[in-house]
Structures are given as structure tokens and as C-alpha cells.
Coordinates of C-alpha atoms in Angstrom, one line a residue:
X4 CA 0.0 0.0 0.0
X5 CA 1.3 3.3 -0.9
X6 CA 1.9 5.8 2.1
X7 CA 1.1 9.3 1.7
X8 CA 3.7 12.5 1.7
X9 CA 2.3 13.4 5.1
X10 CA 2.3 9.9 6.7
X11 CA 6.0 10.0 5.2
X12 CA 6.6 13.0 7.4
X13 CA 4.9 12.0 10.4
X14 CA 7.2 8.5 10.5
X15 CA 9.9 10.9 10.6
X16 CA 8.5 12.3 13.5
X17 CA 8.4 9.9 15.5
X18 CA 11.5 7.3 16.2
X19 CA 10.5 3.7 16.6
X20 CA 13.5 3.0 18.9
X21 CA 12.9 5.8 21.3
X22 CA 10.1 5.4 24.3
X23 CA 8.3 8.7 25.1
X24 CA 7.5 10.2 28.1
X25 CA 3.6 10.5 28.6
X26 CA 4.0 14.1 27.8
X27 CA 6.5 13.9 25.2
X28 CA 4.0 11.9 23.5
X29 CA 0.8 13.3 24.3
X30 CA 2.4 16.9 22.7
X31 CA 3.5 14.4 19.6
X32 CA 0.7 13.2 18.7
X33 CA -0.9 16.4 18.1
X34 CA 2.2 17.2 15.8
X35 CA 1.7 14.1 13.8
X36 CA -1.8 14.1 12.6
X37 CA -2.2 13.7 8.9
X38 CA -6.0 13.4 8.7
X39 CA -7.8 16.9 7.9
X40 CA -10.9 16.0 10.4
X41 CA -10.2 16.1 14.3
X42 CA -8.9 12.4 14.4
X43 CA -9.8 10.5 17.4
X44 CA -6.4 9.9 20.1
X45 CA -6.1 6.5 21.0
X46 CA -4.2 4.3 24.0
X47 CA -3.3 0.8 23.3
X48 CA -2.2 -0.7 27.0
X49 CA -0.6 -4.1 27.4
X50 CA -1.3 -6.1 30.6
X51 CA 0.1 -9.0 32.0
X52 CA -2.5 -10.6 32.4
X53 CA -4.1 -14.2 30.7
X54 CA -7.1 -13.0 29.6
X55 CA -8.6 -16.4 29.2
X56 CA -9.2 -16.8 32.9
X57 CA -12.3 -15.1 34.1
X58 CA -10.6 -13.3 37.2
X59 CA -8.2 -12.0 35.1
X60 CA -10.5 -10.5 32.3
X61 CA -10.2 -7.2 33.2
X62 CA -12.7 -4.9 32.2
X63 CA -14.8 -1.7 33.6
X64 CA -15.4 2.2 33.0
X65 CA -13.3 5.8 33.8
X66 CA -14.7 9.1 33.8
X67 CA -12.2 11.1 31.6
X68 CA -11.8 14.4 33.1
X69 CA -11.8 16.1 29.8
X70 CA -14.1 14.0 28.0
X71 CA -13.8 12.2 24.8
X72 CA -14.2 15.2 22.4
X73 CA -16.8 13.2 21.0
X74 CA -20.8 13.5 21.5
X75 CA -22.2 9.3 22.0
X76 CA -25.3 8.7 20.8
X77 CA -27.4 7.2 23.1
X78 CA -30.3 4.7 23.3
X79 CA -32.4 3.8 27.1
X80 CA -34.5 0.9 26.6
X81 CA -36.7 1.2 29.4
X82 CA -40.6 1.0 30.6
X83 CA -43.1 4.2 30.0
X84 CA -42.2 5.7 33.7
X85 CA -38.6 5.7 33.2
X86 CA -38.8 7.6 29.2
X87 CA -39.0 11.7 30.5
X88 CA -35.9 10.8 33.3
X89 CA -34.2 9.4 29.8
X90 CA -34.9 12.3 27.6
X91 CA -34.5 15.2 30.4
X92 CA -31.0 13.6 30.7
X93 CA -30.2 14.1 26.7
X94 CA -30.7 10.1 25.7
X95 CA -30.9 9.9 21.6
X96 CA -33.6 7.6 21.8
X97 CA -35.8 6.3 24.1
X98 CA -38.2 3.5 24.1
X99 CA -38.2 -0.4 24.1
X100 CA -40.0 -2.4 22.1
X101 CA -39.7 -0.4 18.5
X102 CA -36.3 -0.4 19.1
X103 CA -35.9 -4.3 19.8
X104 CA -37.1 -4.9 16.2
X105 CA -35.0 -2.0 14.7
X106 CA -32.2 -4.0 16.5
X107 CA -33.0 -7.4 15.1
X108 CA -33.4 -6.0 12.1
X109 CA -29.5 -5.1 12.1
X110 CA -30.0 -1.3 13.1
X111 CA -27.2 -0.1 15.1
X112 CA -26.5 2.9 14.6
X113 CA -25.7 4.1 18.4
X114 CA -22.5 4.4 20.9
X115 CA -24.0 3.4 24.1
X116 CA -26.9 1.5 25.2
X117 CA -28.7 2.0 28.9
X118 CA -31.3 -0.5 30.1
X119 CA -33.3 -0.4 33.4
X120 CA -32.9 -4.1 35.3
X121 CA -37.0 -5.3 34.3
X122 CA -36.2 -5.1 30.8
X123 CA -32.8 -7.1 30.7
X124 CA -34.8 -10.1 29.8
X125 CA -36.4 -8.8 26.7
X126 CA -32.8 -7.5 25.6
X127 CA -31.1 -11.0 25.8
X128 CA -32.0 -12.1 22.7
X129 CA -30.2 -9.0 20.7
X130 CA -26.5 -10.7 22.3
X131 CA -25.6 -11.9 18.7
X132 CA -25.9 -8.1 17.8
X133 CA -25.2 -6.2 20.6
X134 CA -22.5 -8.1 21.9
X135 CA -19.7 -8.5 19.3
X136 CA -20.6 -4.4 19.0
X137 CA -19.5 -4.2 22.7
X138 CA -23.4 -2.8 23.2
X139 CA -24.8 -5.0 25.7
X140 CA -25.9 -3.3 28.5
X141 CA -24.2 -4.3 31.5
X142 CA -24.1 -4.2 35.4
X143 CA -20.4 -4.0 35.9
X144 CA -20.0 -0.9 33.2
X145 CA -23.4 0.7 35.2
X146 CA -25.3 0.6 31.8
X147 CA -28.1 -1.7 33.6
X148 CA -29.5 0.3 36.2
X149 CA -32.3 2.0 37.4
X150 CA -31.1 5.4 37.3
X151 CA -31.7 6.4 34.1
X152 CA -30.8 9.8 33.9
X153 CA -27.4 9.4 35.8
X154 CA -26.1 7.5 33.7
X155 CA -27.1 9.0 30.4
X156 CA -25.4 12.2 32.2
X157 CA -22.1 9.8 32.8
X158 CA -22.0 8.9 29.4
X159 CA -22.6 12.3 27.8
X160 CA -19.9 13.8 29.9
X161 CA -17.3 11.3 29.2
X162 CA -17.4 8.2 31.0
X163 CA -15.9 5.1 28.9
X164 CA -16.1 1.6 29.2
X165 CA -13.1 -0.7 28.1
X166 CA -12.3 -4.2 28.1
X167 CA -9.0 -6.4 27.8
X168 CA -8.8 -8.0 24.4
X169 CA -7.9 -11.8 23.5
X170 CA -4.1 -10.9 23.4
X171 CA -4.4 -8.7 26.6
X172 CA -4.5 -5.0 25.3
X173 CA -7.0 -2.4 26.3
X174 CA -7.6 0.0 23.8
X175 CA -9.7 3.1 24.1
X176 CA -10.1 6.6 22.9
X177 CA -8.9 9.2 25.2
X178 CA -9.6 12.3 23.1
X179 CA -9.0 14.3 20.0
X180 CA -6.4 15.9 18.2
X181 CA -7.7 19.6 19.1
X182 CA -7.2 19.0 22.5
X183 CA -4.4 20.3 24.5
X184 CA -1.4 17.9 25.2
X185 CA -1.7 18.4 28.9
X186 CA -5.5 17.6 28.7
X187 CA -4.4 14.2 26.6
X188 CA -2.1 13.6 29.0
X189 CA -4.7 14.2 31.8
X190 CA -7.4 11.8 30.5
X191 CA -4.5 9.1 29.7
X192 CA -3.6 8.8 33.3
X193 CA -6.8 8.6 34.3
X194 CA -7.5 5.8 32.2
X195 CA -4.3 4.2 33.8
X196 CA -5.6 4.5 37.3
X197 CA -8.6 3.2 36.4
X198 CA -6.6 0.0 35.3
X199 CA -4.4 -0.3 38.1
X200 CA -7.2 -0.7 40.6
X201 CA -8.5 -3.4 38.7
X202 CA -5.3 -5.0 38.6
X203 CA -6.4 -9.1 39.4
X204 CA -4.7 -10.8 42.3
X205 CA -3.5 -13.1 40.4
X206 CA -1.9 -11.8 37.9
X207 CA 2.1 -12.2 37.9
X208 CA 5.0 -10.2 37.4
X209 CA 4.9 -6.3 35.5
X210 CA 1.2 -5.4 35.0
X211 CA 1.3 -2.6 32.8
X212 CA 3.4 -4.2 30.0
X213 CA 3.3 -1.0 27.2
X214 CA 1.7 1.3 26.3
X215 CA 1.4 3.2 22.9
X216 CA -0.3 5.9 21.8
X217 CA -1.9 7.0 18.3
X218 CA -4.1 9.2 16.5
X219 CA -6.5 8.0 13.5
X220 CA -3.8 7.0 10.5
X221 CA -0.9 8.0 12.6
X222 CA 2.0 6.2 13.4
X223 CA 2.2 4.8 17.2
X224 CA 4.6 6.5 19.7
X225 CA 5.9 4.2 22.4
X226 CA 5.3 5.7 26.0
X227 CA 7.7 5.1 29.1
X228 CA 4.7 3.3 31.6
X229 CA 6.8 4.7 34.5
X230 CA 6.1 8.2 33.8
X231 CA 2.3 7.5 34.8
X232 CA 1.9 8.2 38.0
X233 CA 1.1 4.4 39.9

């Protein structure tokens, strides 16, 4: 595949043999953005852990402090009483059954998904669709839950969910290109934190393996893990 005159540049940029310190890199990747929209700034963190064992399957949600630069789109599926708590919150769509067949029907055209506990049961039968999506609303990332409108506020104002991947990476967008280095820097170490208090008891020797970071079509800077603060 050819690579373009500015992806030519930006490998210049950035040398493959050096590791970066998190703000060092987080001032970088601003620098090395070849896409003319406000590309997306992403963190790909290595664990040591075996992802194959359930205890060790690390997954959960952070609360960047900044945000992820980008607005979610939102569906609640929820009973009548809970749809004006859903709306008055700023949820895309509200509803529940319409939105079931819309689902089945391959429609998925959403970031997050909030469900209230007494509909779980009518929303197992969408796991072929929801779940390879990483949509499935779920206890343990507060998407099932009563509270309607706090979440949809969590959401809308930043909150991520994440999940360790077959080979034991986390990946996860942590901003945008427009936004300050320090505020990349801010939201990356919060992600961190998050990780390090999910760390399993069982898992062995270094935890936080590597880390690299990237923008959309950009090549990936290597940061130093011990310049986040443990």
C-alpha cells in the first residue's frame, strides 16, 4: 500500500526505537496528525495478564476528566415511567420495544446503550448483535441500572467503558487531536488509574506491559509506563 507524503513525514517524527515520556508523547501526537478531520487519540495498553481466565479478564469504565471530544449517541430501553428521566438527561432515543425490532433488524447505529434491570430479559435475545458491537448493556459498566438519567449524564460527559482483548490489550479513545497535550495527558492517566485498581490478584509479574499511543492513521509513539503516575 502506498503511504502518503504526510504519513511520510509523520514517520519521521516519531522514532520507533525511542520510548516517550507521557508528555512527550501526548504533545507528539498532536504534531503528527495527517487526517484533515479532528482524528480521534487513542491508547493501546498491554497487561500482564491471561485474559482467558475469568478473574483475570479485566474490564470496567473511567470518567475522563476532559471528555472524549466526542458526542455518544445514546439509546435507554426502558418502561413508559422511566422515558422523560431518559430524555431530560439528553438520551438519543428512548423506548423499548420499537427499538428491539430496529435491533434485530441489524440497526445499530448508536454508541452506548442504557437499560433499566425489568427489561434485561427482553434484551437477551439481541446478544448476537449487541454483543460482538460491545453494546450490551451491563451491570459491571453501570449501563443496567435504574437510574436512568445518571447514567445518560455519565455517558454524555465522558465516562468510557473498556475491556482487555484476546491478546491482553486495552484499547480506548482518550480524546482528539484539538485537544491540549496536557488535557491528553490528563485523560491518559486517568484511564491508567482506572486499570491499576482493577489489577487481578492473580496476575504475575509487571502489569502494565506498554503502552502506545496513536491518532486516527498515525504512526504509534511508544510511552515510558513509568512516567504515569502508579
Amino acid at each position: 500500500m502506498a503511504i502518503s507524503k504526510k504519513r511520510k513525514v509523520a514517520n519521521t517524527k516519531v522514532d520507533k526505537n525511542k520510548i516517550y515520556s507521557l508528555k512527550d508523547a501526548s504533545t507528539l501526537v498532536k504534531e503528527i496528525n495527517t487526517t484533515k478531520f479532528d482524528a480521534s487519540v487513542d491508547v493501546h495498553i498491554r497487561l500482564g495478564v491471561d485474559p482467558k481466565k475469568a478473574d483475570q479478564a479485566v474490564r470496567g469504565t473511567v470518567t475522563l476528566p476532559h471528555g472524549t471530544g466526542k458526542t455518544k449517541r445514546v439509546l435507554v430501553l426502558c418502561t413508559p415511567d422511566k422515558e422523560n428521566d431518559a430524555k431530560g438527561a439528553g438520551a438519543d432515543f428512548v423506548g423499548l420495544d420499537e427499538f428491539i425490532q430496529k435491533i434485530e433488524g441489524g440497526w445499530t447505529d448508536i454508541d452506548v446503550i442504557i437499560a433499566t434491570p425489568s427489561v434485561m430479559p427482553k434484551i437477551g435475545k439481541l446478544g448476537k448483535v449487541l454483543g460482538p458491537r460491545n453494546l450490551m448493556p451491563n451491570p459491571k459498566t453501570g449501563t443496567v441500572t435504574n437510574d436512568v438519567a445518571a447514567a445518560v449524564n455519565e455517558v454524555k460527559g465522558g465516562k468510557i467503558a473498556f475491556k482487555v482483548d484476546k491478546a491482553g490489550i486495552v484499547h480506548a479513545s482518550i480524546g482528539r487531536v484539538s485537544f491540549g497535550a496536557d488535557k491528553i495527558a490528563e485523560n491518559s492517566q486517568e484511564l491508567i488509574n482506572a486499570l491499576i485498581k482493577l489489577k487481578p490478584a492473580t496476575a504475575k509479574g509487571t502489569y502494565l506491559k506498554g503502552v502506545s499511543m496513536a491518532s486516527s492513521m498515525s504512526p504509534g509513539i511508544t510511552v515510558d509506563t513509568k512516567t504515569f503516575i502508579h
